[in-house]
Coordinates of C-alpha atoms in Angstrom, one line a residue:
Chain A
M10 CA 8.7 14.3 -37.4
T11 CA 6.5 16.8 -38.6
S12 CA 6.1 20.4 -37.2
R13 CA 3.3 21.8 -38.3
I14 CA 1.7 24.5 -36.3
H15 CA -2.0 23.9 -36.9
P16 CA -4.1 23.7 -34.5
P17 CA -5.9 19.7 -35.0
A18 CA -8.8 20.3 -36.9
S19 CA -11.4 19.3 -33.9
P20 CA -11.3 20.8 -30.3
P21 CA -9.2 19.5 -27.9
P22 CA -10.4 17.6 -24.8
P23 CA -9.9 19.3 -22.0
E24 CA -6.6 17.5 -21.0
P25 CA -4.7 16.7 -24.3
P26 CA -1.7 15.3 -23.1
G27 CA 0.8 16.6 -25.4
A28 CA -0.5 20.2 -27.8
S29 CA 2.3 21.7 -27.2
D30 CA 4.7 18.6 -26.4
P31 CA 7.5 18.8 -29.1
D32 CA 7.5 14.9 -29.6
D33 CA 3.8 15.5 -30.6
E34 CA 2.9 14.6 -34.1
L35 CA 0.2 16.2 -36.4
L36 CA -0.5 13.5 -38.3
P37 CA -1.6 14.5 -42.5
C38 CA -5.4 14.3 -41.5
G39 CA -4.9 17.3 -39.2
R40 CA -5.4 15.4 -36.0
L41 CA -2.9 15.2 -33.2
L42 CA -1.0 11.7 -32.6
S43 CA -1.5 12.2 -28.7
Q44 CA -5.3 13.0 -29.1
V45 CA -5.6 9.8 -31.6
W46 CA -3.5 7.6 -28.9
A47 CA -6.0 8.8 -26.3
D48 CA -9.3 8.4 -27.6
R49 CA -8.4 5.1 -28.7
E50 CA -7.5 4.5 -24.8
E51 CA -10.7 6.2 -23.6
G52 CA -12.8 4.5 -26.1
T53 CA -14.0 7.3 -27.2
S54 CA -14.7 7.8 -31.4
D55 CA -16.3 10.3 -33.9
G56 CA -16.0 7.8 -36.5
H57 CA -13.0 9.5 -38.3
E58 CA -10.6 6.9 -37.5
R59 CA -12.6 4.0 -39.1
T60 CA -12.1 5.8 -42.2
C61 CA -8.6 7.7 -41.8
P62 CA -5.6 5.5 -43.1
H63 CA -3.0 7.8 -40.7
C64 CA -5.4 7.3 -37.3
R65 CA -5.6 3.7 -38.1
R66 CA -2.0 3.1 -38.5
A67 CA -1.1 5.4 -35.2
V68 CA -3.9 3.0 -33.6
E69 CA -1.9 0.3 -35.0
E70 CA 1.2 1.2 -33.8
L71 CA -0.4 1.4 -30.3
D72 CA -1.5 -1.9 -30.4
R73 CA 1.4 -3.4 -31.3
L74 CA 3.0 -1.8 -28.4
E75 CA 0.7 -3.0 -26.0
T76 CA 1.2 -6.8 -27.7
A77 CA 4.9 -6.5 -27.0
V78 CA 4.4 -5.2 -23.2
R79 CA 2.5 -8.0 -22.7
G80 CA 5.1 -10.5 -24.0
L81 CA 7.5 -8.6 -21.6
H82 CA 5.3 -8.9 -19.0
D83 CA 4.5 -12.7 -19.5
A84 CA 8.4 -13.4 -19.6
A85 CA 9.3 -11.1 -16.4
D86 CA 6.2 -12.3 -14.5
D87 CA 6.4 -16.0 -15.0
P88 CA 8.5 -16.8 -12.0
A89 CA 6.1 -14.6 -9.7
A90 CA 3.2 -16.4 -10.5
S91 CA 4.6 -18.7 -8.1
Y92 CA 6.2 -16.2 -6.2
D93 CA 8.0 -17.8 -2.4
A94 CA 7.5 -15.0 -0.3
A95 CA 8.8 -16.9 2.8
P96 CA 12.7 -15.4 2.8
L97 CA 12.0 -12.1 1.7
T98 CA 9.2 -12.1 4.6
Q99 CA 12.1 -13.5 6.9
R100 CA 14.9 -11.1 6.0
V101 CA 11.9 -8.3 6.6
M102 CA 10.9 -9.9 10.0
D103 CA 14.6 -10.5 11.5
I104 CA 15.0 -6.6 11.0
V105 CA 11.7 -5.7 12.3
R106 CA 12.3 -7.7 15.6
M107 CA 15.1 -5.8 16.1
E108 CA 13.1 -2.6 15.7
L109 CA 10.5 -4.0 18.6
R110 CA 7.7 -1.2 19.3
P111 CA 7.1 -3.2 22.4
G112 CA 4.7 -0.4 24.1
R113 CA 4.5 0.5 27.9
P114 CA 5.3 -1.1 30.5
L115 CA 2.5 -2.5 32.7
P116 CA 2.5 -3.6 36.3
L117 CA 1.8 -7.2 37.5
A118 CA 1.5 -6.2 40.5
P119 CA 0.8 -3.0 43.0
P120 CA 3.6 -1.2 44.0
P121 CA 6.0 -1.7 45.9
E122 CA 6.1 -4.9 43.9
D123 CA 8.5 -4.3 40.6
L124 CA 6.7 -6.9 38.0
W125 CA 6.1 -5.7 34.5
I126 CA 4.8 -6.9 31.5
M127 CA 4.9 -5.1 28.2
E128 CA 1.7 -3.9 26.6
T129 CA 2.3 -5.3 23.1
A130 CA 3.1 -8.8 24.5
A131 CA -0.1 -8.6 26.6
A132 CA -2.3 -7.3 24.0
R133 CA -1.1 -10.4 21.6
T134 CA -2.6 -13.0 24.5
L135 CA -5.6 -10.7 25.1
R136 CA -6.6 -10.7 21.5
A137 CA -6.3 -14.3 21.0
A138 CA -8.5 -14.7 24.5
A139 CA -10.8 -12.5 22.9
E140 CA -10.6 -14.6 19.5
Q141 CA -11.9 -17.7 21.4
V142 CA -15.1 -16.1 20.8
P143 CA -16.6 -17.7 17.9
G144 CA -17.2 -15.2 15.3
V145 CA -14.9 -12.7 16.8
R146 CA -12.0 -11.2 15.2
A147 CA -9.8 -8.8 17.2
G148 CA -8.2 -5.4 16.3
S149 CA -6.8 -2.9 18.6
C150 CA -6.2 -3.8 22.2
R151 CA -4.7 -0.9 24.1
I152 CA -3.9 -1.3 27.7
A153 CA -3.4 1.3 30.0
P154 CA -2.4 1.2 33.8
E155 CA -4.9 2.5 36.0
P156 CA -4.1 5.7 38.0
D157 CA -4.6 5.5 41.8
P158 CA -7.5 7.5 42.6
A159 CA -5.7 9.2 45.3
E160 CA -3.4 10.6 42.7
R161 CA -5.4 10.9 39.5
D162 CA -7.1 14.2 40.3
S163 CA -3.6 16.0 40.4
A164 CA -1.9 13.5 37.5
E165 CA -5.0 14.7 35.5
R166 CA -4.5 18.2 36.6
D167 CA -0.5 18.1 35.5
S168 CA -1.1 15.8 32.9
A169 CA -1.1 18.8 30.1
E170 CA 1.7 20.0 31.2
R171 CA 4.3 16.8 31.5
D172 CA 5.0 14.9 28.6
S173 CA 4.3 11.2 27.8
A174 CA 7.8 10.0 29.5
E175 CA 7.1 11.8 32.7
R176 CA 3.5 10.6 32.8
D177 CA 4.7 6.8 32.2
S178 CA 7.1 7.2 35.0
A179 CA 4.6 8.5 37.4
E180 CA 2.5 5.4 36.5
R181 CA 4.8 3.2 37.4
D182 CA 5.9 5.0 40.6
S183 CA 1.9 5.1 41.8
G184 CA -0.9 3.4 40.5
T185 CA -3.1 0.9 41.5
G186 CA -1.8 -2.2 40.0
R187 CA -4.8 -2.6 37.9
V188 CA -5.1 -2.0 34.1
S189 CA -7.9 -0.9 31.9
V190 CA -8.3 -2.8 28.8
R191 CA -10.1 -1.2 25.5
L192 CA -10.5 -3.7 23.0
G193 CA -11.6 -3.5 19.1
I194 CA -13.4 -6.5 17.3
Q195 CA -14.9 -7.2 14.2
A196 CA -17.9 -9.1 14.4
L197 CA -18.3 -11.8 11.6
L198 CA -21.9 -12.0 10.9
S199 CA -23.9 -15.6 9.8
A200 CA -26.7 -15.1 7.5
S201 CA -28.9 -17.8 9.6
E202 CA -28.1 -16.3 12.7
P203 CA -29.5 -12.5 13.7
P204 CA -26.1 -10.8 15.5
D205 CA -26.5 -10.4 19.4
L206 CA -23.8 -7.9 19.9
P207 CA -24.3 -7.3 23.4
R208 CA -24.0 -10.7 24.5
L209 CA -20.8 -11.0 22.2
A210 CA -19.6 -8.4 23.7
D211 CA -19.8 -9.7 27.3
A212 CA -18.5 -13.1 26.2
V213 CA -15.6 -11.0 24.7
R214 CA -15.1 -9.2 27.9
L215 CA -15.3 -12.3 30.1
R216 CA -12.7 -14.2 27.9
V217 CA -10.2 -11.5 28.4
E218 CA -10.6 -10.6 31.9
R219 CA -9.9 -14.6 32.6
A220 CA -7.2 -14.6 30.5
A221 CA -5.5 -11.2 31.5
D222 CA -5.9 -12.8 35.0
R223 CA -4.8 -16.3 34.6
H224 CA -2.5 -16.2 31.9
L225 CA -0.6 -12.9 32.3
G226 CA -1.5 -12.2 35.9
L227 CA -2.7 -8.7 35.1
R228 CA -5.6 -7.1 37.2
T229 CA -8.1 -5.6 35.1
A230 CA -10.0 -2.5 36.3
T231 CA -12.5 -1.9 33.2
V232 CA -12.6 -3.5 30.0
D233 CA -14.2 -2.1 27.2
V234 CA -15.2 -3.6 24.0
H235 CA -15.8 -1.9 21.2
V236 CA -17.4 -3.6 18.0
T237 CA -15.6 -1.4 15.0
D238 CA -17.0 -3.4 12.0
L239 CA -19.6 -5.9 11.4
V240 CA -18.2 -8.3 8.6
D241 CA -20.2 -10.7 6.2
A242 CA -18.7 -14.3 7.5
D243 CA -19.7 -15.9 4.0
G244 CA -18.9 -12.8 2.0
P245 CA -16.3 -10.5 0.9
D246 CA -15.7 -7.0 2.7
P247 CA -17.0 -3.7 1.0
D248 CA -14.7 -1.2 0.2
P249 CA -12.5 -0.5 3.2
D250 CA -10.3 2.6 1.1
P251 CA -12.2 5.9 1.0
D252 CA -9.4 7.9 0.4
P253 CA -6.0 6.7 -0.5
D254 CA -4.4 10.2 -0.4
R255 CA -3.7 10.4 3.6
N256 CA -1.0 8.5 4.7
P257 CA 2.0 9.0 5.8
D258 CA 4.8 8.2 2.6
P259 CA 8.1 7.6 3.5
D260 CA 9.7 7.6 0.2
R261 CA 7.3 10.6 -1.6
N262 CA 9.0 11.7 -4.2
P263 CA 7.9 15.8 -5.5
D264 CA 8.6 15.7 -8.7
S265 CA 10.7 18.8 -8.3
N266 CA 13.1 17.4 -6.2
P267 CA 16.2 16.5 -8.5
N268 CA 18.2 15.2 -6.0
P269 CA 16.5 12.9 -3.7
D270 CA 18.2 10.4 -1.3
P271 CA 17.5 7.2 -2.1
D272 CA 18.4 6.0 1.0
R273 CA 16.8 8.6 2.9
N274 CA 15.3 6.8 6.1
P275 CA 12.8 7.9 8.0
E276 CA 13.0 9.1 11.3
P277 CA 11.7 6.1 14.3
G278 CA 8.2 6.9 14.7
P279 CA 6.7 8.4 18.0
G280 CA 6.4 6.2 21.0
P281 CA 3.3 4.0 20.5
A282 CA 2.4 5.2 24.3
D283 CA 1.1 8.3 21.8
A284 CA 0.5 6.6 18.8
P285 CA -3.1 7.5 17.5
V286 CA -5.4 4.7 17.9
P287 CA -7.5 4.6 15.0
D288 CA -10.5 1.9 15.5
A289 CA -9.9 0.1 12.2
P290 CA -7.9 1.4 9.6
G291 CA -10.7 1.4 6.6
A292 CA -13.1 -0.2 8.6
N293 CA -16.7 0.7 7.5
V294 CA -18.6 1.1 10.8
P295 CA -22.6 0.4 9.7
D296 CA -24.6 2.4 11.4
G297 CA -25.7 1.6 15.2
A298 CA -22.5 -1.0 15.1
G299 CA -20.1 1.1 16.2
N300 CA -21.1 1.9 20.3
S301 CA -23.0 -1.1 20.5
S302 CA -20.3 -2.0 22.4
G303 CA -20.7 -3.0 26.4
K304 CA -18.3 -1.4 28.7
G305 CA -18.0 -3.0 31.5
T306 CA -16.2 -3.4 34.8
G307 CA -14.3 -6.1 35.9
R308 CA -14.6 -7.3 39.3
Chain B
M4 CA -11.6 -2.2 -3.7
T5 CA -8.3 -0.5 -3.8
G6 CA -6.3 -3.1 -2.3
D7 CA -6.7 -5.1 -5.3
R8 CA -3.9 -3.1 -6.8
T9 CA -1.6 -5.2 -5.1
S10 CA -3.8 -8.1 -4.8
A11 CA -4.3 -8.2 -1.7
G12 CA -4.7 -11.2 0.4
P13 CA -8.3 -12.0 2.0
P14 CA -10.5 -8.7 2.0
G15 CA -12.4 -10.1 4.6
G16 CA -14.6 -12.9 5.9
G17 CA -12.7 -15.7 4.3
D18 CA -9.6 -17.3 5.6
G19 CA -7.7 -14.8 8.5
P20 CA -8.3 -11.6 9.4
D21 CA -8.6 -8.9 6.7
D22 CA -5.8 -6.6 6.1
A23 CA -7.4 -3.7 8.0
L24 CA -7.4 -5.8 11.3
L25 CA -3.7 -6.7 11.0
T26 CA -2.8 -3.5 10.3
V27 CA -4.4 -2.0 13.4
R28 CA -2.4 -5.0 15.3
A29 CA 0.2 -3.5 13.3
V30 CA 0.2 -0.1 14.2
E31 CA 0.1 -1.0 18.0
G32 CA 3.1 -3.1 17.4
D33 CA 2.1 -6.6 17.2
E34 CA 5.0 -8.0 14.6
E35 CA 3.2 -11.0 13.6
A36 CA 0.4 -9.0 12.6
F37 CA 2.7 -7.1 10.3
A38 CA 4.6 -10.4 8.9
V39 CA 1.4 -12.0 7.7
L40 CA 0.7 -8.9 6.0
V41 CA 4.6 -9.1 4.4
R42 CA 4.2 -12.3 3.4
R43 CA 0.4 -11.2 1.8
H44 CA 1.5 -8.7 -0.4
A45 CA 5.0 -9.1 -1.4
P46 CA 4.4 -11.4 -4.5
A47 CA 2.9 -8.3 -6.3
L48 CA 5.1 -5.8 -4.8
V49 CA 8.1 -7.8 -5.9
R50 CA 6.4 -8.1 -9.5
L51 CA 5.8 -4.4 -9.7
A52 CA 9.4 -3.5 -8.5
T53 CA 10.6 -5.7 -11.1
R54 CA 8.6 -4.0 -14.0
L55 CA 9.9 -0.9 -12.4
L56 CA 13.8 -2.1 -11.8
G57 CA 14.1 -4.7 -14.6
G58 CA 15.9 -7.1 -12.5
R59 CA 14.4 -9.6 -9.6
A60 CA 17.3 -9.2 -7.0
E61 CA 17.5 -5.1 -6.7
A62 CA 13.3 -5.3 -6.9
E63 CA 13.4 -7.7 -3.9
D64 CA 15.6 -5.6 -1.9
A65 CA 13.8 -2.2 -2.8
V66 CA 10.6 -4.2 -1.5
Q67 CA 12.3 -5.5 1.8
D68 CA 13.6 -1.7 2.1
A69 CA 9.8 -0.3 1.2
F70 CA 8.2 -2.8 3.8
L71 CA 11.0 -2.1 6.7
S72 CA 10.0 2.1 6.1
A73 CA 6.7 0.9 6.3
W74 CA 7.0 -0.5 9.6
R75 CA 8.9 2.4 11.2
K76 CA 6.1 4.7 9.7
L77 CA 3.1 2.7 11.1
P78 CA 2.9 4.5 14.1
E79 CA 1.4 7.5 12.1
F80 CA -0.6 5.1 10.2
R81 CA -3.9 6.6 10.0
G82 CA -5.9 3.9 7.8
D83 CA -7.0 6.5 5.3
S84 CA -5.9 4.0 2.6
A85 CA -5.7 0.2 2.4
F86 CA -2.3 -1.3 3.4
G87 CA -1.6 -2.7 -0.2
T88 CA -2.2 0.8 -1.7
W89 CA -0.1 2.3 0.9
L90 CA 2.6 0.0 0.3
Y91 CA 2.2 0.2 -3.6
R92 CA 3.2 3.9 -2.9
I93 CA 6.2 3.3 -0.9
V94 CA 7.7 0.9 -3.3
T95 CA 6.8 2.7 -6.5
N96 CA 8.5 6.0 -4.7
R97 CA 11.5 4.0 -4.1
C98 CA 12.3 2.3 -7.4
L99 CA 11.8 5.9 -9.0
N100 CA 14.5 6.7 -6.5
I101 CA 16.8 3.9 -7.6
L102 CA 15.8 4.9 -11.3
R103 CA 16.6 8.6 -10.8
A104 CA 20.1 7.5 -9.3
R105 CA 21.0 5.2 -12.3
K106 CA 23.4 6.3 -14.7
P107 CA 21.5 6.8 -17.8
Q108 CA 21.6 4.0 -20.3
D109 CA 22.7 1.3 -17.5
P110 CA 23.9 -1.9 -19.1
L111 CA 22.6 -3.4 -16.1
D112 CA 19.1 -3.5 -18.3
A113 CA 20.7 -5.1 -21.6
A114 CA 22.0 -7.6 -19.5
Q115 CA 18.8 -8.5 -17.5
E116 CA 16.4 -8.8 -20.8
P117 CA 14.5 -11.9 -19.9
A118 CA 13.9 -14.9 -22.0
A119 CA 11.1 -13.9 -24.9
P120 CA 7.7 -15.7 -23.8
A121 CA 6.8 -19.1 -25.6
H122 CA 3.2 -18.5 -24.6
T123 CA 0.3 -16.5 -24.1
V124 CA 0.9 -14.5 -27.8
A125 CA -1.1 -16.2 -30.8
P126 CA 1.3 -18.4 -32.8
D127 CA 1.7 -16.1 -36.0
R128 CA 2.7 -13.8 -33.8
I129 CA 5.4 -15.2 -31.9
A130 CA 8.5 -14.4 -33.8
E131 CA 7.1 -10.9 -33.9
G132 CA 6.6 -10.7 -30.2
R133 CA 10.1 -11.9 -29.5
A134 CA 11.6 -9.6 -31.9
A135 CA 9.9 -6.5 -30.1
V136 CA 10.1 -7.6 -27.0
G137 CA 14.0 -7.3 -27.6
D138 CA 13.4 -3.8 -28.8
L139 CA 11.2 -2.8 -26.1
H140 CA 13.7 -3.7 -23.5
R141 CA 16.2 -1.6 -25.3
A142 CA 14.1 1.1 -25.6
L143 CA 12.6 0.9 -22.0
A144 CA 16.3 1.8 -20.9
D145 CA 16.3 5.4 -23.1
L146 CA 13.0 6.7 -20.9
S147 CA 13.6 8.9 -18.0
A148 CA 13.0 7.4 -14.3
E149 CA 9.5 9.3 -14.7
Q150 CA 8.5 8.2 -18.1
R151 CA 9.2 4.9 -17.7
T152 CA 7.6 4.7 -14.0
C153 CA 4.3 6.7 -15.2
W154 CA 4.3 4.2 -18.5
I155 CA 4.7 1.0 -16.3
L156 CA 1.9 2.0 -14.3
R157 CA -0.1 2.9 -16.6
E158 CA 0.5 0.3 -19.4
G159 CA 1.7 -2.9 -17.0
D160 CA -0.8 -2.6 -14.0
G161 CA -3.4 -0.4 -15.6
Q162 CA -3.8 2.4 -13.1
S163 CA -5.6 5.6 -13.7
Y164 CA -3.8 8.5 -14.5
A165 CA -5.3 9.9 -11.3
F166 CA -3.7 7.3 -9.2
I167 CA -0.4 7.8 -10.7
A168 CA -0.5 11.7 -10.6
D169 CA -1.2 10.8 -6.6
T170 CA 1.4 8.1 -6.1
V171 CA 4.3 10.0 -8.3
G172 CA 3.3 13.2 -6.5
I173 CA 2.8 15.2 -9.8
S174 CA -0.3 16.1 -11.8
Q175 CA -2.2 14.2 -14.2
Q176 CA -1.3 16.4 -17.0
A177 CA 2.3 15.6 -16.1
V178 CA 1.6 11.9 -16.2
R179 CA -0.5 12.0 -19.5
A180 CA 2.5 13.8 -21.4
R181 CA 5.2 11.3 -19.8
V182 CA 2.9 8.1 -20.8
F183 CA 2.8 9.8 -24.4
R184 CA 6.4 10.4 -24.8
A185 CA 7.2 6.8 -23.6
R186 CA 4.7 5.5 -25.8
R187 CA 6.3 7.4 -28.3
H188 CA 9.6 6.5 -27.6
L189 CA 8.8 3.0 -27.4
T190 CA 6.7 2.7 -30.9
N191 CA 9.3 4.1 -32.3
A192 CA 11.8 1.7 -31.3
L193 CA 9.4 -1.1 -32.2
G194 CA 9.9 -0.6 -36.1
A195 CA 8.9 1.8 -38.5
W196 CA 6.9 4.2 -37.6
R197 CA 5.5 4.9 -41.2

């Protein structure tokens, strides 16, 4: 490797990868190898490399590497083309099912009866009921016990000072035995039929109320249906990923950490009762669609 | 869409609920929704981890751990990125940890060298290709964990420098320098440089 210290003949672009990199090399034509490769990668050219044998050879080396890489990946990927995800999925889910997050208990009868169903199980039934309505896909489904009106005032007053566990136990002890449901749905749009969101929301509400009553024995006080997204039934979704930067990354490695613990497991998250309730991660809510929901009162 | 980085399943409309909807359900504790996401994303993530780690079995373990880690972190998932992108990050960082923990010159790398491909390379380049794959595999073992990871995400997966910088948690400049050094080392290993 040559180690001359002359600057490159042309001024470097904003981010030369290794102007001061000891692995870099000044080609006999006066250009840095890193620059020649960066130009090649980004497709920028001032015509020099077409006539310069040194630059051409440097580029050929890179091409050769890329050919070899393709060979490497073809070899490695061959089995992956038909990768059977079932065994891996099974292993993951076997462990997940031992670490369920069942949500909060919901009363199946007013006090002093002591019959409960867990929120996650109830939500699955209600989502399935909502999806009986054609053109509907169910997303978020939160179900909360309806507090007893007589105690609601004091509960609201105190709630800021009590943690959720206490609040949950207070709800178990009192309450009306009814629940309030908040359901987010995607409405599938078809080109032939104009959407009628209020009617759709009504139909969903009816199904949910009926399923809660008949299949679960849950008595609903309110069922709020929110249309969180309108999806073209015939085409792909628009890009739902405006910013990939802000989710928790359990394995994030700051480069500065020389001794990361490869087996570091994150603490289990906070209880689902306290988890934030996104309407739909990454969902695009078209103008006017987000709140075209119905808000209804069962019974 | 960014989810395509890991060839996400149906983006919407088509067959079955899209990732966004399934993720909302999984955030709320619906393990069946999570199972669909796992099945949908596992093949691409295993492919990524296999490239990074060099071996299928180890890759599957890393992906399994990444999914479990994601399940535990889901209550905090705020939907700022697609599920596939989020998992891509988790898998990359888990593999990076594993690579860092490896002893340098891990002999496993040589042992797991895959057979050279017999297709997709023009016939006159097959012989050269076979030899090059062997050279490349040996040279890859010499790279640092960071060089290897940055280079594979760039060269193997075609990710942007900005995406790699975000994923690995270093500056774009640092990513460029690592990719350059990896290329320099690998082209040298591929044969007579000059």
